[in-house]
mmCIF file of C-alpha atoms in Angstrom:
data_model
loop_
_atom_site.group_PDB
_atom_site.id
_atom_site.type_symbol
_atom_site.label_atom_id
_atom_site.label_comp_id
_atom_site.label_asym_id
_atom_site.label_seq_id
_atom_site.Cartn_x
_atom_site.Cartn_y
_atom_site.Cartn_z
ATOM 1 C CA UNK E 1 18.727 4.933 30.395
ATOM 2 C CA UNK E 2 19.871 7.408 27.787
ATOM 3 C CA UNK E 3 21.381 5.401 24.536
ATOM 4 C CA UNK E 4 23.418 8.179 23.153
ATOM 5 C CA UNK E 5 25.613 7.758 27.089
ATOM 6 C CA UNK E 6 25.774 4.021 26.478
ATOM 7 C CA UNK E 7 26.687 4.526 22.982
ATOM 8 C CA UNK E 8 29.436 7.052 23.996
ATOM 9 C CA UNK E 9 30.831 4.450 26.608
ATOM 10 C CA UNK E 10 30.785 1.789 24.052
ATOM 11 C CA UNK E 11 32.990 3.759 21.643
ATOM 12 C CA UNK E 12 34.868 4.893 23.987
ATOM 13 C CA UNK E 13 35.975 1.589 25.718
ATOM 14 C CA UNK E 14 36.391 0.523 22.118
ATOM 15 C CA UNK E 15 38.796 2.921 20.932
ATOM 16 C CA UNK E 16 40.074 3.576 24.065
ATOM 17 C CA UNK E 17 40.383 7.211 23.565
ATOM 18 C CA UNK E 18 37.498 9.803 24.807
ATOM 19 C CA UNK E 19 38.636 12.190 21.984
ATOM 20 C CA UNK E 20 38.159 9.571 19.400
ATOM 21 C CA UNK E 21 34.889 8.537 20.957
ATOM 22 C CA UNK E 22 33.794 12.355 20.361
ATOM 23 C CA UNK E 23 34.818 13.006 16.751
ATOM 24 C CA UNK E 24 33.115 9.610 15.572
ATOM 25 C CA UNK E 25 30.235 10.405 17.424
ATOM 26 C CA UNK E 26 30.433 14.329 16.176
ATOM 27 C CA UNK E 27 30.585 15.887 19.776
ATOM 28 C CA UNK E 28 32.606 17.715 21.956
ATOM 29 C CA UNK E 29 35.000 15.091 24.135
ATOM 30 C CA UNK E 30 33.481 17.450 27.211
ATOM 31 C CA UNK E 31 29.981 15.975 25.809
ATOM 32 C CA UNK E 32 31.375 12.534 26.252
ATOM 33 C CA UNK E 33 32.736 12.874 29.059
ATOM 34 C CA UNK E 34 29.692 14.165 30.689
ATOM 35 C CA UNK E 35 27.737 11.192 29.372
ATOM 36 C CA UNK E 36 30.190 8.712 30.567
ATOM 37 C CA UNK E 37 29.765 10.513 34.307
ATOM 38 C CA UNK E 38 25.897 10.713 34.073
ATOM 39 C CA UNK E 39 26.079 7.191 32.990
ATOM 40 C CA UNK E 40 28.090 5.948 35.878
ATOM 41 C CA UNK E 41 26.246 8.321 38.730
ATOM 42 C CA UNK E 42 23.042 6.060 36.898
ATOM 43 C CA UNK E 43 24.450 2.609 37.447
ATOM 44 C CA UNK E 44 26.535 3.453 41.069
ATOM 45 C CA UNK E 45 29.765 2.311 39.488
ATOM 46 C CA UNK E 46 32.812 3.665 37.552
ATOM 47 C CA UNK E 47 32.990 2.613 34.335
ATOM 48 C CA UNK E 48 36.524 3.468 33.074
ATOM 49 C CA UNK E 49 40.276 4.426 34.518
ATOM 50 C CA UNK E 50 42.501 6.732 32.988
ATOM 51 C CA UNK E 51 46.024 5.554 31.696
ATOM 52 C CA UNK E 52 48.840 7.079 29.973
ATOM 53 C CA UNK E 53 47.520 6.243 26.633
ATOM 54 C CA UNK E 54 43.617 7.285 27.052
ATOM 55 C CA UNK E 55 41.291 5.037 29.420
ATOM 56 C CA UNK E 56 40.231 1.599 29.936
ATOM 57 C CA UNK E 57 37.177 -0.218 31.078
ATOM 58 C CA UNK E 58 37.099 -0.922 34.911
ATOM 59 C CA UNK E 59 35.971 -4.784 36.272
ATOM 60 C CA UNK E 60 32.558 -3.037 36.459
ATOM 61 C CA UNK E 61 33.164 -1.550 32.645
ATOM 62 C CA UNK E 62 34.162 -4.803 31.226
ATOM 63 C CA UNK E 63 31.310 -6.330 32.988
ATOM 64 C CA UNK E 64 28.811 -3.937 31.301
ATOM 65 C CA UNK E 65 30.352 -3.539 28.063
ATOM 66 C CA UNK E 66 28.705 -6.813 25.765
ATOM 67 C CA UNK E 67 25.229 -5.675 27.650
ATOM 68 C CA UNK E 68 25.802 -2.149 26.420
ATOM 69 C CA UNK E 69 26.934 -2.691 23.185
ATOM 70 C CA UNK E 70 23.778 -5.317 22.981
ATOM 71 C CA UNK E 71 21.062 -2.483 23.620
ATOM 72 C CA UNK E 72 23.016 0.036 20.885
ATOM 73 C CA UNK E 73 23.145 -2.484 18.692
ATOM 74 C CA UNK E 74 19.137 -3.342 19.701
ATOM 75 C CA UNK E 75 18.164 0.185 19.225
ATOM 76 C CA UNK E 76 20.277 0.823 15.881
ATOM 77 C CA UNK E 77 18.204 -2.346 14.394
ATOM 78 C CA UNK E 78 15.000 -0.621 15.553
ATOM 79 C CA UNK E 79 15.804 2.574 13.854
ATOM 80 C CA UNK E 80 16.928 1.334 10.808
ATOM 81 C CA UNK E 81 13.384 -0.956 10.836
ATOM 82 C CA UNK E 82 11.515 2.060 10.462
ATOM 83 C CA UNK E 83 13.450 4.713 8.232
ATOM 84 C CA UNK E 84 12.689 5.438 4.767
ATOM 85 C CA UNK E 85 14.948 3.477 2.517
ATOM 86 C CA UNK E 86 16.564 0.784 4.976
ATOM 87 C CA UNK E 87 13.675 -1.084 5.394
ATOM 88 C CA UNK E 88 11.280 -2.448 2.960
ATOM 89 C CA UNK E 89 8.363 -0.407 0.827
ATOM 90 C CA UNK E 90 4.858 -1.311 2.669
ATOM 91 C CA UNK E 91 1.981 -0.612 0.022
ATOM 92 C CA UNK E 92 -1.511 -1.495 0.960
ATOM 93 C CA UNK E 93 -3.758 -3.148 -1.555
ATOM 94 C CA UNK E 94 -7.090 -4.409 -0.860
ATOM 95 C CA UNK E 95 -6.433 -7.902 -1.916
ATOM 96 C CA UNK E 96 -4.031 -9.954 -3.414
ATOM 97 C CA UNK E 97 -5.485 -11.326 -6.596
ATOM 98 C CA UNK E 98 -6.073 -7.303 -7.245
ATOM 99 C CA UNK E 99 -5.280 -5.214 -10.527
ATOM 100 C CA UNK E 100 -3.168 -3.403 -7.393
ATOM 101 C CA UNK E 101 -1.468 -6.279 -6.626
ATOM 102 C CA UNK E 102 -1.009 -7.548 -10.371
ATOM 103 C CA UNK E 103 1.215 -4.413 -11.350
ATOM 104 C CA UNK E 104 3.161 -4.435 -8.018
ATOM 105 C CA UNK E 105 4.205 -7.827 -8.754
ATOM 106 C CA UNK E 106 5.050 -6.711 -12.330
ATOM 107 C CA UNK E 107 6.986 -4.065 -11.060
ATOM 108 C CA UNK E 108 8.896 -6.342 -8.666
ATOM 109 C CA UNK E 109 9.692 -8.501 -11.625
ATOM 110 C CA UNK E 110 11.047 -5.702 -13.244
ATOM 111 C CA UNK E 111 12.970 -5.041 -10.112
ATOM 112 C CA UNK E 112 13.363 -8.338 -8.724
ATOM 113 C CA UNK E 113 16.313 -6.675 -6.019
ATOM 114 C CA UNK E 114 13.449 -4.534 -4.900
ATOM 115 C CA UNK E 115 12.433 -4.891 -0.789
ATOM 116 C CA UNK E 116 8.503 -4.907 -1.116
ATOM 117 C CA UNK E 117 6.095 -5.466 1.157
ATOM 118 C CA UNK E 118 2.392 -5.781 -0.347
ATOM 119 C CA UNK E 119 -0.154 -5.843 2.144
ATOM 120 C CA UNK E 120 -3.719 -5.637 2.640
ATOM 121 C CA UNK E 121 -5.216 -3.313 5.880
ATOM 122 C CA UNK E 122 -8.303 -5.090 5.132
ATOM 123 C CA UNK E 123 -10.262 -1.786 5.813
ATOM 124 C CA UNK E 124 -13.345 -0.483 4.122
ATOM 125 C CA UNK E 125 -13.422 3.073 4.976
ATOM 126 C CA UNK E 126 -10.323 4.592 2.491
ATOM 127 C CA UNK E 127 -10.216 7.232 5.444
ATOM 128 C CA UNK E 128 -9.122 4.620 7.595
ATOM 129 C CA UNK E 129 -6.029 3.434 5.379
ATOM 130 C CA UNK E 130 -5.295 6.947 4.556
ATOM 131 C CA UNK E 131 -4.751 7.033 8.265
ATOM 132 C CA UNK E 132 -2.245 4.514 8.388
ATOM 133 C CA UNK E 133 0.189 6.219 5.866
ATOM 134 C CA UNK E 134 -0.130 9.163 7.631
ATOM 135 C CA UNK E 135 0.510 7.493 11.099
ATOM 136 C CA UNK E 136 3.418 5.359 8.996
ATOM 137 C CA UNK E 137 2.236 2.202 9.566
ATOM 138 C CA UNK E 138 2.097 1.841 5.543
ATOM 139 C CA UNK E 139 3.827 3.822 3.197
ATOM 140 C CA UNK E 140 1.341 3.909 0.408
ATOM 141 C CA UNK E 141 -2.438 2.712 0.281
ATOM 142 C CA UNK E 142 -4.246 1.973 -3.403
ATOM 143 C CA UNK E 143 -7.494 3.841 -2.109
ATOM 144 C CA UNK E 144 -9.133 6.678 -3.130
ATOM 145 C CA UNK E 145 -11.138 9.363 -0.517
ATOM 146 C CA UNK E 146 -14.197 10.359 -2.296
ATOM 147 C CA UNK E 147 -16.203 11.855 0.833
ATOM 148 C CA UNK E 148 -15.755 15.025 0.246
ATOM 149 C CA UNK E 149 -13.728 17.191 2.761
ATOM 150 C CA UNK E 150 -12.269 14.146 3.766
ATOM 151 C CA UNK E 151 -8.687 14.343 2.500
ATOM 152 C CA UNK E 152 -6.003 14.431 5.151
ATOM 153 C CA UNK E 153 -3.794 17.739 4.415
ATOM 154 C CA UNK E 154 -0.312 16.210 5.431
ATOM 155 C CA UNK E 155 -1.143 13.201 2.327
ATOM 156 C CA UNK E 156 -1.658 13.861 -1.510
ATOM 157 C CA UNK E 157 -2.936 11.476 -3.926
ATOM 158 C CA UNK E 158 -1.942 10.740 -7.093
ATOM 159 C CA UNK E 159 -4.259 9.095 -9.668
ATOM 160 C CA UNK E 160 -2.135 5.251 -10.144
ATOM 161 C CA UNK E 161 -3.741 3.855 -13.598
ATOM 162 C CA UNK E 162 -7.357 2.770 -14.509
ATOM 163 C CA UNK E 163 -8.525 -0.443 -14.513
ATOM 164 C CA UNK E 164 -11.236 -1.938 -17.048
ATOM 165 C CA UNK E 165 -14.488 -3.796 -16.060
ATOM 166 C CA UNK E 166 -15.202 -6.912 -17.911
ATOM 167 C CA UNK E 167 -18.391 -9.051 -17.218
ATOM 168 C CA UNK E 168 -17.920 -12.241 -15.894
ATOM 169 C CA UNK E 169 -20.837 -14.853 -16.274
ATOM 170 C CA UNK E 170 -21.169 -19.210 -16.036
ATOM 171 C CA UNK E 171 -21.388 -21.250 -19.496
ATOM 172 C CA UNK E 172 -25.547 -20.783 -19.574
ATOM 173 C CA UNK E 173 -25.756 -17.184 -18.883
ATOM 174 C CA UNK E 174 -27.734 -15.717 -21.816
ATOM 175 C CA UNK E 175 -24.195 -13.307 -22.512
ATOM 176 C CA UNK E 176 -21.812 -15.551 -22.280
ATOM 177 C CA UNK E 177 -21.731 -15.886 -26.247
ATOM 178 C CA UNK E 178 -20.796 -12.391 -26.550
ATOM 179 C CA UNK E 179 -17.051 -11.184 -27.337
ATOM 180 C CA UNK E 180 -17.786 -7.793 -26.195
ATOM 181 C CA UNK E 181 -20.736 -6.031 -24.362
ATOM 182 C CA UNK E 182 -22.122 -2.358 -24.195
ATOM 183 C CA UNK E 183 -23.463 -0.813 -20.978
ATOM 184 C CA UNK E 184 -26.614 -0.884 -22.918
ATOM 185 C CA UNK E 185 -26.454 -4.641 -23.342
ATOM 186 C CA UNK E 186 -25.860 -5.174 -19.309
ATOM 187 C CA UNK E 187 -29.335 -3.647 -18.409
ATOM 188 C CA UNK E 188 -31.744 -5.778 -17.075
ATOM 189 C CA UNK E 189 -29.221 -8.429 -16.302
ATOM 190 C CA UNK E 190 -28.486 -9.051 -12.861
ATOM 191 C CA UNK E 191 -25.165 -7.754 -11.721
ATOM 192 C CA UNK E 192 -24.128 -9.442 -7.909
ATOM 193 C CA UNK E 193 -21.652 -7.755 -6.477
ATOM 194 C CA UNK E 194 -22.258 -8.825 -2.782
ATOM 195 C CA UNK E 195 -20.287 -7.333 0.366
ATOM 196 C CA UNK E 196 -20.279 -3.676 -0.877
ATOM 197 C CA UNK E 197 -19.220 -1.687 1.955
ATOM 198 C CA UNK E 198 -20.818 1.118 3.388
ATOM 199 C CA UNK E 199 -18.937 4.410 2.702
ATOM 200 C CA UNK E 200 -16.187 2.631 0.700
ATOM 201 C CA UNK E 201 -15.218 3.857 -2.979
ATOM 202 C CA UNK E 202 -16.631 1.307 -4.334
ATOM 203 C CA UNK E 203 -19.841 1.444 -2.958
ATOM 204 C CA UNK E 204 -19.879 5.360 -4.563
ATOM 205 C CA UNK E 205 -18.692 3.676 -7.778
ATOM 206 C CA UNK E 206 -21.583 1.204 -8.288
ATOM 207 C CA UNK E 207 -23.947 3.411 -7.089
ATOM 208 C CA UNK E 208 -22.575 6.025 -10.003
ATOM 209 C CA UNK E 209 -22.663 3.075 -12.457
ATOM 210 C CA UNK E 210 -25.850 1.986 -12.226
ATOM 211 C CA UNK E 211 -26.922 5.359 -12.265
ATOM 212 C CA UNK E 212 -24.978 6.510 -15.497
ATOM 213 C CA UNK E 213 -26.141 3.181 -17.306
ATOM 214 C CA UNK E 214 -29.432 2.374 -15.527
ATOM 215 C CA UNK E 215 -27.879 -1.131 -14.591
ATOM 216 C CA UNK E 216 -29.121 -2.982 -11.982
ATOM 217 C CA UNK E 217 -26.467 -3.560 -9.381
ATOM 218 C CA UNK E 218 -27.569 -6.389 -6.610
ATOM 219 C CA UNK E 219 -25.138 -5.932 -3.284
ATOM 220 C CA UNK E 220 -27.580 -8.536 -1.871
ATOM 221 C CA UNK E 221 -25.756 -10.610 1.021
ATOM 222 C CA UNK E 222 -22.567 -11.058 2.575
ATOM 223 C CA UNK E 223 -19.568 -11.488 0.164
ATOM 224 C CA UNK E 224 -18.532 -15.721 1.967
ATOM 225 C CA UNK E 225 -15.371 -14.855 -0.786
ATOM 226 C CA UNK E 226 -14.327 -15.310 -4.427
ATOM 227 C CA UNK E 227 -15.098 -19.173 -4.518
ATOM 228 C CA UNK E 228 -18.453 -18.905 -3.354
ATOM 229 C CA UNK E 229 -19.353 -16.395 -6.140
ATOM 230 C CA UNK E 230 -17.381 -17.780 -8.743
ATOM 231 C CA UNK E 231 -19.566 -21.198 -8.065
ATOM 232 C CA UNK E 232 -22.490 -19.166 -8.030
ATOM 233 C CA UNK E 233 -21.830 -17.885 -11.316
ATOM 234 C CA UNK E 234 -20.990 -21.375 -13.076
ATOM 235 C CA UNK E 235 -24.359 -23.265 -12.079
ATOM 236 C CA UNK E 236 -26.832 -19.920 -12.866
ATOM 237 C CA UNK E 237 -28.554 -18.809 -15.772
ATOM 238 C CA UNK E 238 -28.989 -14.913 -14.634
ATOM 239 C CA UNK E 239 -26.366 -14.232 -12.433
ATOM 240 C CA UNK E 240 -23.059 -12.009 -13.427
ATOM 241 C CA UNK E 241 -20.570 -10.024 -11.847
ATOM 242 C CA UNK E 242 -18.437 -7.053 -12.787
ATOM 243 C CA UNK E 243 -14.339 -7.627 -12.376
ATOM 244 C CA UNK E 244 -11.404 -5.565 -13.456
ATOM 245 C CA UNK E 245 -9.261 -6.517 -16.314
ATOM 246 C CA UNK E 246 -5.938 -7.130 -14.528
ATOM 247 C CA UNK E 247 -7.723 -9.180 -11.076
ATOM 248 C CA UNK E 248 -6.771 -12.586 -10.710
ATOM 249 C CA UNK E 249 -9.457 -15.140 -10.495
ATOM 250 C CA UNK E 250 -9.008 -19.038 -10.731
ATOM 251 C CA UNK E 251 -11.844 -21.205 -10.937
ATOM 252 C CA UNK E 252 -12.161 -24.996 -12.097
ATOM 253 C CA UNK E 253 -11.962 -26.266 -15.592
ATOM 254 C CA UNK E 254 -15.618 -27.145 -15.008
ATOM 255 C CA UNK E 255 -16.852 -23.910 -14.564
ATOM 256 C CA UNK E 256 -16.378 -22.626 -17.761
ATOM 257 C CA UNK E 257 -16.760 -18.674 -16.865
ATOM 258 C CA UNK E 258 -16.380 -16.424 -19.269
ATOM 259 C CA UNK E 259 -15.066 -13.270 -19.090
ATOM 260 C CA UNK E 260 -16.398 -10.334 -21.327
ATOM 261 C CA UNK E 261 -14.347 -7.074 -22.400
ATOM 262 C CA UNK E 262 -17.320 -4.114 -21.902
ATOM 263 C CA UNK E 263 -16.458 -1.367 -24.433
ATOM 264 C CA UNK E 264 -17.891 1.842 -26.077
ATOM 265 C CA UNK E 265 -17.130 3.522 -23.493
ATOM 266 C CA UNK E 266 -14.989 1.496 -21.925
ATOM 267 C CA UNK E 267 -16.102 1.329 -17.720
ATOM 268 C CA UNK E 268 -13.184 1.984 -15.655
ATOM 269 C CA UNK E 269 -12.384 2.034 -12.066
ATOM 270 C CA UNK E 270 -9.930 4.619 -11.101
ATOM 271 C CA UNK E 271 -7.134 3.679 -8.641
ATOM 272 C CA UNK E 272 -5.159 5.979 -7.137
ATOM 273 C CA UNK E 273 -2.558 5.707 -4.614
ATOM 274 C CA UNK E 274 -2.275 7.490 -1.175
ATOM 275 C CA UNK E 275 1.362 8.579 -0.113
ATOM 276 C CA UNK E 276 2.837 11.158 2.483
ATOM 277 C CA UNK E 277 3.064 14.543 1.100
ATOM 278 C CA UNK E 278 6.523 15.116 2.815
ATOM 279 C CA UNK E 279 9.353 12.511 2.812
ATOM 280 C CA UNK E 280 8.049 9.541 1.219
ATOM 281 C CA UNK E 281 9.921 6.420 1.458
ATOM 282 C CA UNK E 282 12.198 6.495 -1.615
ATOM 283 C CA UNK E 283 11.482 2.903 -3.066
ATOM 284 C CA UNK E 284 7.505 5.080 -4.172
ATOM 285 C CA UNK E 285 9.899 6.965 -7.031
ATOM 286 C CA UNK E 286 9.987 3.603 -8.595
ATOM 287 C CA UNK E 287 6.847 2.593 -8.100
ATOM 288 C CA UNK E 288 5.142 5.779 -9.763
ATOM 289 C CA UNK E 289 7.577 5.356 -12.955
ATOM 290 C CA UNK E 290 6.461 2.560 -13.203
ATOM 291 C CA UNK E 291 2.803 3.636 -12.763
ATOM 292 C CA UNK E 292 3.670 6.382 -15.408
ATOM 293 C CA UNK E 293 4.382 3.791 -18.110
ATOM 294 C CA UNK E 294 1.796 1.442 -18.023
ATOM 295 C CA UNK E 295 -0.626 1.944 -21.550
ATOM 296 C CA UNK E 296 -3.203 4.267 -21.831
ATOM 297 C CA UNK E 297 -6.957 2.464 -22.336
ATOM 298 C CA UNK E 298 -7.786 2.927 -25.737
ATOM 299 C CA UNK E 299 -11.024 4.372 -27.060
ATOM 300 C CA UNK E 300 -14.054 6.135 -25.214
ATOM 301 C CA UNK E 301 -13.994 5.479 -21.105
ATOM 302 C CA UNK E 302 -16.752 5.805 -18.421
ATOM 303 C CA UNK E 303 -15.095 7.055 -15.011
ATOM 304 C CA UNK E 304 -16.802 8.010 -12.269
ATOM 305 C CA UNK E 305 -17.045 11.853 -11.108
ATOM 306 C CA UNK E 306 -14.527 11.918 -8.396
ATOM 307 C CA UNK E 307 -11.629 10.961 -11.717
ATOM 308 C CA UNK E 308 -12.985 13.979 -14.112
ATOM 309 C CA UNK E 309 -11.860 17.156 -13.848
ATOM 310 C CA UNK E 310 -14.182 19.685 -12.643
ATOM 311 C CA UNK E 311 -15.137 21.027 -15.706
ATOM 312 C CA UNK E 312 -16.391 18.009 -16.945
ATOM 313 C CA UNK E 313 -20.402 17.067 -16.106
ATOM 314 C CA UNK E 314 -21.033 14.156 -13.761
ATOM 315 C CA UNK E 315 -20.698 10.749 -15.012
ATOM 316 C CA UNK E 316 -18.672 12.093 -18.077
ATOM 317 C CA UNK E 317 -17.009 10.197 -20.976
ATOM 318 C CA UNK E 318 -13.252 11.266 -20.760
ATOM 319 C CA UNK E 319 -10.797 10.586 -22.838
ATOM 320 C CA UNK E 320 -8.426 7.313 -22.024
ATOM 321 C CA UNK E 321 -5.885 8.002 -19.777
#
C-alpha cells in the first residue's frame, strides 16, 4: 500500500480540505486527488464525500482513518530511527573497558545531552566493521584497515589519538619494582597477549613490535577474558602483558598488579576511526573536536608503519602526535 496515498488521505480528512492537504504535503491538489482515488480503487471503498465546505470522511473513511493515521505515524517513527541526526550516534569500539571507550565516555560527560550509542561489533577482521559503516549499521568504527588495498572507497579514515602501552605484571614479577621501562628492558621477558586474531590490526601491531624491539610476544592460547589473565598475572613470576594507558582494568586488592609507563620511545597504538566519506551523521563533528583536543604524547614514540608517513622508514620513531 503506498504511504504517501494514506498520508494524503490522512491530511486530508484532517483538514478537511484537498487543497490544504496538497500545499502541506507540497503537491499539486490533482496529485492528491489521484492518490486518494488510487487509494480507494485499492481498498474497494470510497473514502470521502464532497460538501460545500471541502470533503468529509465516508462510514468506510472514518472506519479507516485511526488505522491509517497508525501506519503514517509507524513509518514516520521508522524513518526518523534511521536518519542522521534524529536518532542516536552508533560508534563501534572493540570493548568497553577500551582507551575507545574511555574518551567516548569523556566526551559524553562533556556533553552529557549527547544521544550516544557505544557499541562493540565484536569482529576481528577491521574489514568487517568497516563494512558495517558503510552498510549503516554503525556510524563510526575505532578500527584501522592495514591490509593493504583493502580500504573501502565510499569510507575515509581519520587517525583518532594514540594510545600508550604500559606493562602490566603481578607483585613477584622481576619488573614490577620499576617506575618506568625501556623496550630494551622488556626483552627476554615474556609478554602474553593471548587471543590475537588472525588478520586483525593488532595482530600486525605485535608482530611489528616484537620485530622493532626483538621482544618476545607469546599469543599462546585462547584469550577465557580479562579476569583470567589478570589472575594469571598476580600468582606468576614471568608472566606480563602489554595494555594501553587509558583501558580500564579492575582487579582485587590482592593482586597487587602493577602497571608500568614504557618510555624512550614511548610504544603507541594508533587508533583511528572509520566514518562514511559522504553524509556522516552530524553528532561525528563533535566527536572529532573532541578527538582534536585531547594532548599530544610527549617525548620520542614508537608507531607502527601503517601511522608514519611514507617517507618515513618502517618501524620509525615519529614525533608525538
Amino acid at each position: 500500500m503506498d504511504t504517501e496515498a494514506l498520508r494524503s488521505f490522512v491530511r486530508a480528512a484532517e483538514l478537511g480540505q484537498l487543497r490544504h492537504a496538497a500545499d502541506e504535503l507540497g503537491v499539486t491538489q490533482q496529485a492528491v486527488s489521484k492518490r486518494i482515488a488510487a487509494l480507494e480503487r485499492e481498498l474497494g471503498v470510497r473514502l470521502f464525500t464532497r460538501t460545500a465546505r471541502g470533503v468529509e470522511p465516508t462510514p468506510d473513511g472514518q472506519a479507516f482513518l485511526p488505522h491509517a493515521r497508525s501506519i503514517v505515524a509507524g513509518v514516520e517513527r521508522a524513518v526518523a530511527a534511521v536518519r542522521p541526526g534524529s536518532r542516536a550516534l552508533r560508534i563501534d569500539v572493540l570493548g568497553l573497558r577500551s582507551a575507545q571507550a574511555v574518551v567516548l565516555h569523556d566526551y559524553w560527560r562533556s556533553r552529557p545531552g549527547t544521544d550516544l550509542d557505544v557499541v562493540t561489533l565484536r569482529v576481528d577482521d577491521p574489514r568487517v566493521a568497516a563494512a558495517a559503516v558503510e552498510a549503516g549499521d554503525v556510524d563510526a568504527s575505532f578500527r584501522t584497515v592495514v591490509a593493504p588495498g583493502a580500504a573501502r572507497p565510499g569510507l575515509r579514515t581519520i587517525r583518532a589519538f594514540d594510545s600508550p602501552l604500559e606493562l602490566l605484571v603481578g607483585p613477584a614479577h622481576p619488573l614490577a619494582s620499576a617506575r618506568e621501562l625501556t623496550p630494551a628492558q622488556l626483552r627476554r621477558h615474556r609478554i602474553w597477549v593471548p587471543g590475537i586474531a588472525p588478520r586483525s590490526e593488532w595482530a600486525e601491531f605485535y608482530d611489528q613490535l616484537a620485530t622493532a624491539f626483538d621482544l618476545r610476544i607469546d599469543a599462546a592460547g585462547p584469550h577465557f577474558g580479562d579476569e583470567v589473565l589478570l589472575d594469571v598475572l598476580a600468582g606468576s613470576a614471568d608472566v606480563a602483558t602489554l595494555v594501553g594507558a587509558r583501558d580500564r582494568y579492575v582487579w582485587p586488592a590482592g593482586h597487587d598488579l602493577r602497571r608500568i609507563p614504557v618510555v624512550n620511545p614511548v610504544l603507541a597504538y594508533p587508533l583511528s576511526l572509520i566514518l562514511p566519506g559522504t553524509n556522516p551523521h552530524p553528532g561525528l563533528r563533535g566527536v572529532l573536536a573532541h578527538l582534536e583536543g585531547l594532548p599530544r604524547l610527549p617525548g620520542t614514540v614508537w608507531l607502527p608503519s601503517w601511522a608514519t608517513t611514507p617517507r618515513r622508514r618502517r618501524h620509525a620513531m615519529t614525533a608525538p602526535r
